[in-house]
PDB file of C-alpha atoms in Angstrom:
ATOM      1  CA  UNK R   1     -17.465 -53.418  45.803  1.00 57.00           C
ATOM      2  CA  UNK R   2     -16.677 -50.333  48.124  1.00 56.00           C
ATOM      3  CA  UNK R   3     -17.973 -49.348  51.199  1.00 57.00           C
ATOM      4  CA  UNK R   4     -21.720 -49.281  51.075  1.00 56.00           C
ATOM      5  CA  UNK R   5     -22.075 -51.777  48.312  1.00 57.00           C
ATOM      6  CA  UNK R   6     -21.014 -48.696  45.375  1.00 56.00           C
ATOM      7  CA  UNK R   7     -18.731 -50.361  43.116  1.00 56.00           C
ATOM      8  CA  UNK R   8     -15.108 -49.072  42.431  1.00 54.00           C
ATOM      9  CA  UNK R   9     -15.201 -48.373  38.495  1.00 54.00           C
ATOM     10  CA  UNK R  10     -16.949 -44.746  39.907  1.00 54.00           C
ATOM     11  CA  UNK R  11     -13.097 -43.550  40.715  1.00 51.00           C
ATOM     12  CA  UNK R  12     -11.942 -44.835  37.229  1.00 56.00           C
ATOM     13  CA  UNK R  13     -15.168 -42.512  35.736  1.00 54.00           C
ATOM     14  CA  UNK R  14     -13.790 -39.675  37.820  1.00 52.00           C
ATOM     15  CA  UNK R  15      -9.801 -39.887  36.499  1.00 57.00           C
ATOM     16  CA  UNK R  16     -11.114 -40.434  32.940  1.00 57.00           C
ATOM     17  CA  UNK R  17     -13.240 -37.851  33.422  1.00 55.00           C
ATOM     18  CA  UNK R  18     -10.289 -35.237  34.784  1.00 56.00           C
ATOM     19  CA  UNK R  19      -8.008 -36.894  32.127  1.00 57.00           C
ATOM     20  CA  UNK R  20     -10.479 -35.823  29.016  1.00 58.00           C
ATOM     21  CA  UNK R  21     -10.179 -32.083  30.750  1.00 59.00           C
ATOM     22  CA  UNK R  22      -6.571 -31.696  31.153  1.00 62.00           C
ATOM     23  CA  UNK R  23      -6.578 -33.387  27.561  1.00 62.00           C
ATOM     24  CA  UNK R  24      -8.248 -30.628  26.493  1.00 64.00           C
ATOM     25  CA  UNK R  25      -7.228 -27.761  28.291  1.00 71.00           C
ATOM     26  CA  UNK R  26      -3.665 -28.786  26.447  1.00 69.00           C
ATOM     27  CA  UNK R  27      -5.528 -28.558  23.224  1.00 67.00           C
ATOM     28  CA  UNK R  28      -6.501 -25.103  24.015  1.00 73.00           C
ATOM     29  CA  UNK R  29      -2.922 -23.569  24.790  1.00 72.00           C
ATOM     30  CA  UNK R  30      -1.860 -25.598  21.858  1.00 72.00           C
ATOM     31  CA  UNK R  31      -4.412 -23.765  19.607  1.00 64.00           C
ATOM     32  CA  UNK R  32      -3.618 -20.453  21.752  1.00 66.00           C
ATOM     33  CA  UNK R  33      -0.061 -20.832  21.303  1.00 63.00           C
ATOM     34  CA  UNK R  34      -0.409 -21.431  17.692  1.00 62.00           C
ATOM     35  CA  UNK R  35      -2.713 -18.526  17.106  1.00 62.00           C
ATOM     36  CA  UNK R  36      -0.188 -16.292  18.635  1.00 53.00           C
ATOM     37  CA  UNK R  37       2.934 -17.801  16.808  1.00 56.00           C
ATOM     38  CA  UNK R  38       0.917 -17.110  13.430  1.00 58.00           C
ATOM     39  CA  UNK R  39       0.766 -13.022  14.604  1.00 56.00           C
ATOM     40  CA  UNK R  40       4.157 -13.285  15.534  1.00 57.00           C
ATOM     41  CA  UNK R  41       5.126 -14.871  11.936  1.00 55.00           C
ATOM     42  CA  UNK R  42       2.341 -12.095   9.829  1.00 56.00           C
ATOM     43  CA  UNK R  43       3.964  -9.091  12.209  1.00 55.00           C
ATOM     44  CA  UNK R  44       7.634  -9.979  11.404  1.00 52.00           C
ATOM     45  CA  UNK R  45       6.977 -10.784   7.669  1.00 49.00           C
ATOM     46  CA  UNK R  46       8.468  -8.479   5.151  1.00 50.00           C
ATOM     47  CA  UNK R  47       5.586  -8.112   2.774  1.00 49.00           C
ATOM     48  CA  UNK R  48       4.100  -5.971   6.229  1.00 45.00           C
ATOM     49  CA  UNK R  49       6.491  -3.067   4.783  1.00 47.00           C
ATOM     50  CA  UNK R  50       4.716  -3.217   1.157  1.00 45.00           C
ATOM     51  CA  UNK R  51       2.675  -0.041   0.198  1.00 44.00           C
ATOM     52  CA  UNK R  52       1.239  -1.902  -2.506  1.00 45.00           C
ATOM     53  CA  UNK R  53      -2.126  -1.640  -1.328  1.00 79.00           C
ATOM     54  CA  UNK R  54      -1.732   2.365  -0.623  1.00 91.00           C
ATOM     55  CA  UNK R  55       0.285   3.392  -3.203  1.00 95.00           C
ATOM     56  CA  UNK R  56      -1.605   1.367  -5.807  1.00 95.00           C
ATOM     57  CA  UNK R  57      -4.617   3.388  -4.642  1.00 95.00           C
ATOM     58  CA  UNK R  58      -3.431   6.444  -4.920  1.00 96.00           C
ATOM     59  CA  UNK R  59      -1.832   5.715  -9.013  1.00 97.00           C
ATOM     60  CA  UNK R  60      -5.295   3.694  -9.705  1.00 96.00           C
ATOM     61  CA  UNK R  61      -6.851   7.342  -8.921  1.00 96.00           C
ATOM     62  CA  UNK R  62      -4.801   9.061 -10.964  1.00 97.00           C
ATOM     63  CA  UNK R  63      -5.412   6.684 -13.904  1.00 97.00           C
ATOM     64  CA  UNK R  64      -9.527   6.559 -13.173  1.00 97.00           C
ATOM     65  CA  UNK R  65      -9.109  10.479 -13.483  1.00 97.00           C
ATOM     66  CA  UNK R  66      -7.247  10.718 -16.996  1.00 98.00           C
ATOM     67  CA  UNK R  67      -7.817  10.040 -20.473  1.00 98.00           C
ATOM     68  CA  UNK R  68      -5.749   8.272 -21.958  1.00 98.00           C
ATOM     69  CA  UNK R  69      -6.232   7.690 -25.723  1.00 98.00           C
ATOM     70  CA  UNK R  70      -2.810   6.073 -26.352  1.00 97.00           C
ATOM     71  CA  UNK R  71      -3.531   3.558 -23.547  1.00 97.00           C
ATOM     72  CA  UNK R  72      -0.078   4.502 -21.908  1.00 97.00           C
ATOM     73  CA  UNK R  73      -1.835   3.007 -18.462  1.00 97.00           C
ATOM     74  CA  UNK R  74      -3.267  -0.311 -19.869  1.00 96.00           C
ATOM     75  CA  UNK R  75      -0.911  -2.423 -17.506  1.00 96.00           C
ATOM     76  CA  UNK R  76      -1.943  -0.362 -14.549  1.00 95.00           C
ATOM     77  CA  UNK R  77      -3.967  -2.993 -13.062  1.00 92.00           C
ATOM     78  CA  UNK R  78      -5.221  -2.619  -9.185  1.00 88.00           C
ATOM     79  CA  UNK R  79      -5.690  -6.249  -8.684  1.00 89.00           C
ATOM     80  CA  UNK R  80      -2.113  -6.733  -8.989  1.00 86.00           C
ATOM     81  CA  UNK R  81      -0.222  -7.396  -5.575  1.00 83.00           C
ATOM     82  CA  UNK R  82       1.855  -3.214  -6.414  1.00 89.00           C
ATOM     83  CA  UNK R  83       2.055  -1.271  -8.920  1.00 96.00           C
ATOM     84  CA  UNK R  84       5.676  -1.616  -9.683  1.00 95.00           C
ATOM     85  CA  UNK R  85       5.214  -3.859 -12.988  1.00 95.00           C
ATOM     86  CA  UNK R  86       3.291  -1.240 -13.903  1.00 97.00           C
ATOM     87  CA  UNK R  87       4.642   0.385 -17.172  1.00 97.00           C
ATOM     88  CA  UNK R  88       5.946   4.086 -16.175  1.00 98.00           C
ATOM     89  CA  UNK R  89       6.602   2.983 -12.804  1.00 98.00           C
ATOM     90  CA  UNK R  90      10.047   2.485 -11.104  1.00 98.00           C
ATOM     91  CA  UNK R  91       9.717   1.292  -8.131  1.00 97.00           C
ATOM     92  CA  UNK R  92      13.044   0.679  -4.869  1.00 97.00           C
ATOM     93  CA  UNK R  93      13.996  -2.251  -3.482  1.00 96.00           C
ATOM     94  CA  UNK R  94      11.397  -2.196  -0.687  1.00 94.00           C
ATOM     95  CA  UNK R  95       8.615  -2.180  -3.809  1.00 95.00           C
ATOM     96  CA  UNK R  96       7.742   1.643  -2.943  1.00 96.00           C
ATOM     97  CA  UNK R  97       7.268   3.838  -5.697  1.00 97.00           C
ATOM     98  CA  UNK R  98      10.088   6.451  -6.253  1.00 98.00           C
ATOM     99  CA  UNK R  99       9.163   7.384 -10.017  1.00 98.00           C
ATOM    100  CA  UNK R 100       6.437   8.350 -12.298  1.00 98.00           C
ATOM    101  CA  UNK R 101       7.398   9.067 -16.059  1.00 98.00           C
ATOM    102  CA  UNK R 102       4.604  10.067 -17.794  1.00 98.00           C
ATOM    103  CA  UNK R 103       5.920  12.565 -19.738  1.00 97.00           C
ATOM    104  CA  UNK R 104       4.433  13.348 -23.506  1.00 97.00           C
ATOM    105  CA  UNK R 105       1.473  10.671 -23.225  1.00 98.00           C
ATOM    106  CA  UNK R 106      -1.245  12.654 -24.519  1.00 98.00           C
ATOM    107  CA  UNK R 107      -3.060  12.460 -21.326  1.00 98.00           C
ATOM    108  CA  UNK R 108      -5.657  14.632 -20.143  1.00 98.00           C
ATOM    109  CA  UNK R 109      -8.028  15.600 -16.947  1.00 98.00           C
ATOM    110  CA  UNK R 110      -6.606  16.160 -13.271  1.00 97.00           C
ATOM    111  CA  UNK R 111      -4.517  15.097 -11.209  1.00 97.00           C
ATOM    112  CA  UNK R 112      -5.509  14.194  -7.871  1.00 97.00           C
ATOM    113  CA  UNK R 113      -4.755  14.384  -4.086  1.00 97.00           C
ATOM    114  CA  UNK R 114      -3.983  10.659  -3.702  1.00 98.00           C
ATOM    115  CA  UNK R 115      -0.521  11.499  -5.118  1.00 98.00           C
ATOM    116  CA  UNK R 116       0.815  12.938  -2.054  1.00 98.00           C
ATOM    117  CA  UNK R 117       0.431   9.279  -0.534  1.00 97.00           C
ATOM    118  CA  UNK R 118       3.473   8.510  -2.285  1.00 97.00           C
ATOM    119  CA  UNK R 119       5.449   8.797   0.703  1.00 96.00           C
ATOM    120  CA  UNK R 120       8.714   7.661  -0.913  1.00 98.00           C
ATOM    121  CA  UNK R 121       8.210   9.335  -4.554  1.00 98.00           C
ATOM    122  CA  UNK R 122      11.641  11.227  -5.896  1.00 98.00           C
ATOM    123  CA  UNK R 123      10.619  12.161  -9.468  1.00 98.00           C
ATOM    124  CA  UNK R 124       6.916  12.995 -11.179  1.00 98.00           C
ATOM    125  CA  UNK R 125       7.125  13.795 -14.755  1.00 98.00           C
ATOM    126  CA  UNK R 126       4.041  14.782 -15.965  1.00 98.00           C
ATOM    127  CA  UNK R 127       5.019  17.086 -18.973  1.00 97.00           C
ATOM    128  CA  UNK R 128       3.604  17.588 -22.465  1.00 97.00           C
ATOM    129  CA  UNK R 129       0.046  16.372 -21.613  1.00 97.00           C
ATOM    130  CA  UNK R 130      -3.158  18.176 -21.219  1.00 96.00           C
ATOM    131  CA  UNK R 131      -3.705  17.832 -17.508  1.00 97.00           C
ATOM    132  CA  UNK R 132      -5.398  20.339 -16.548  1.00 96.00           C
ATOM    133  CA  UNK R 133      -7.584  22.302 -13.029  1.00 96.00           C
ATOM    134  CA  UNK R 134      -5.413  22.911  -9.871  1.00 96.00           C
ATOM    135  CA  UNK R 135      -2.708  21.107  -8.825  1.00 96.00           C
ATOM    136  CA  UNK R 136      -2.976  19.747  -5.712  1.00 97.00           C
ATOM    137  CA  UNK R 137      -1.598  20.836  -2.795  1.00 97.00           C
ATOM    138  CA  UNK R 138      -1.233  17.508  -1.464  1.00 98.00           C
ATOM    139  CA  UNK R 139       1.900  17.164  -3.628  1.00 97.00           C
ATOM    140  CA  UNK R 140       3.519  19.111  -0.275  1.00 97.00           C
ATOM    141  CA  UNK R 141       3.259  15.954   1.359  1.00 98.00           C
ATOM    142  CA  UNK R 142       5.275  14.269  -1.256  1.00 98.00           C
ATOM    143  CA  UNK R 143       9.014  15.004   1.192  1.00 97.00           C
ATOM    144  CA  UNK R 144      11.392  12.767  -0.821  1.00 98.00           C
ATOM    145  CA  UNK R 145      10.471  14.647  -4.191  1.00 98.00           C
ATOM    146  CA  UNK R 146      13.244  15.610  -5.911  1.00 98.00           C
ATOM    147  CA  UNK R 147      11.861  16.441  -9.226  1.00 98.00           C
ATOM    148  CA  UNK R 148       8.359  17.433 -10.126  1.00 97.00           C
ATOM    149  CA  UNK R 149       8.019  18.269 -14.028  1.00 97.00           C
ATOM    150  CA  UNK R 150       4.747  19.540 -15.112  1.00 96.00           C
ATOM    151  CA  UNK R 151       5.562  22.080 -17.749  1.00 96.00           C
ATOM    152  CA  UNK R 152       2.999  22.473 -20.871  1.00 96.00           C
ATOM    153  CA  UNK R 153      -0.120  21.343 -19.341  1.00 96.00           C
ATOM    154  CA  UNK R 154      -3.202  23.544 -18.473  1.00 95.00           C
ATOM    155  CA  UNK R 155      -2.906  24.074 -15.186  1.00 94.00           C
ATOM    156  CA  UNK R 156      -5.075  27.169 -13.293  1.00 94.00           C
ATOM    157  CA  UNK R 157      -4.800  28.487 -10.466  1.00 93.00           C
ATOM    158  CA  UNK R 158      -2.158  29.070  -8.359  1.00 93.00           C
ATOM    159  CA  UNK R 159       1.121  27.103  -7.253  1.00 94.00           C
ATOM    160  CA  UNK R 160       0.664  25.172  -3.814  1.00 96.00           C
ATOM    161  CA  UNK R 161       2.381  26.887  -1.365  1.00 96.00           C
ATOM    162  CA  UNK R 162       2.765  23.632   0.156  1.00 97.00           C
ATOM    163  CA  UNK R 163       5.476  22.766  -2.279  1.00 96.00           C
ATOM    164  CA  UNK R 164       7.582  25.278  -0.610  1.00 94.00           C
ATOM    165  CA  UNK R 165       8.184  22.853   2.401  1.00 94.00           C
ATOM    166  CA  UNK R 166       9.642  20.231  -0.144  1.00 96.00           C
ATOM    167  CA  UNK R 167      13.632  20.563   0.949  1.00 97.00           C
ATOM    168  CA  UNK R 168      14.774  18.073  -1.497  1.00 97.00           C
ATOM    169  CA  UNK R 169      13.148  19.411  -4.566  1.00 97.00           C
ATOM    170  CA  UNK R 170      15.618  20.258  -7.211  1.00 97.00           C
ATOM    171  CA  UNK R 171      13.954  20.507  -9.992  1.00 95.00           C
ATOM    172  CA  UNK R 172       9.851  22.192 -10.110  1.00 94.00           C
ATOM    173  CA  UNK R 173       9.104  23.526 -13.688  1.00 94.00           C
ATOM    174  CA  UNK R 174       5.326  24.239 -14.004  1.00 89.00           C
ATOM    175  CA  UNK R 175       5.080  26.756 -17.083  1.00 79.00           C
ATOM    176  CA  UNK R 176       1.651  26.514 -18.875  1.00 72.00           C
ATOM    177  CA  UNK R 177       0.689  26.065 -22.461  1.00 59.00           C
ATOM    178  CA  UNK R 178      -2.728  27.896 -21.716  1.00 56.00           C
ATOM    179  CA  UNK R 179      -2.571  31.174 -21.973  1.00 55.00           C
TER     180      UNK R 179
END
């Protein structure tokens, strides 16, 4: 017994009790410190540098905005992690598209804005198809384009002045087979 007849187990209550917090203050900056070690881990992975999700977009669009009676685009598939199993798609070593060859295919409808989101594209080979409106002038913001085929098609309108700020095109032929 302690002073004032209290008994002494009260002090054992009290360092249990502080023992239970520090226990789980320690779990806490455990789960803290693990919770930042995971961002560390997802911000330093390499798939971060994909454009899968982008760049699979912007090809889906393309696709949704075709016909395409010979089913040239059958293995273009959007649920797939990027687009570079994708038949007429060649891809780099960081999985970024850097060619479209869809030359001859029969296709036919527009193209569409979404293709100038193909930061790292060097060649787009449309020729021999039946794609037809404008073309877009978001193709300017296509920089690493080197060649951009899209002779007999049925284009209108007028050539993007935007493609004028491409400095590593080589290669632009856009004749028309409309008349």
């Amino acid at each position: 017994m302690g002073q004032f007849g209290q008994p002494l187990h009260r002090w054992g209550s009290l360092k249990k009790s502080t023992a239970r917090t520090q226990k789980g203050t320690a779990m806490e900056r455990e789960v803290v410190l693990k919770s930042c070690l995971l961002w560390l881990v997802l911000l330093g992975h390499p798939l971060r540098f994909i454009y899968a999700n982008t760049e699979g977009d912007a090809l889906h669009s393309l696709r949704a905005n075709l016909d395409d009676p010979n089913n040239v685009l059958q293995s273009w598939d959007p649920t797939l992690v990027n687009p570079c199993t994708w038949f007429h798609v060649t891809c780099n070593n960081d999985n970024s598209v850097i060619r479209v060859d869809l030359g001859n295919a029969a296709l036919s409808g527009l193209l569409v804005p979404q293709l100038g989101m193909l930061k790292n594209l060097q060649y787009l080979e449309l020729y021999s198809n039946n794609i037809s409106g404008p073309i877009p002038s978001d193709l300017g913001n296509l920089t690493n384009l080197v060649s951009l085929d899209l002779y007999l098609n049925s284009f209108s309108g007028p050539i993007p002045d935007t493609l004028g700020k491409l400095s590593k095109l080589r290669f632009l032929c856009v004749f028309s087979s409309s008349p």
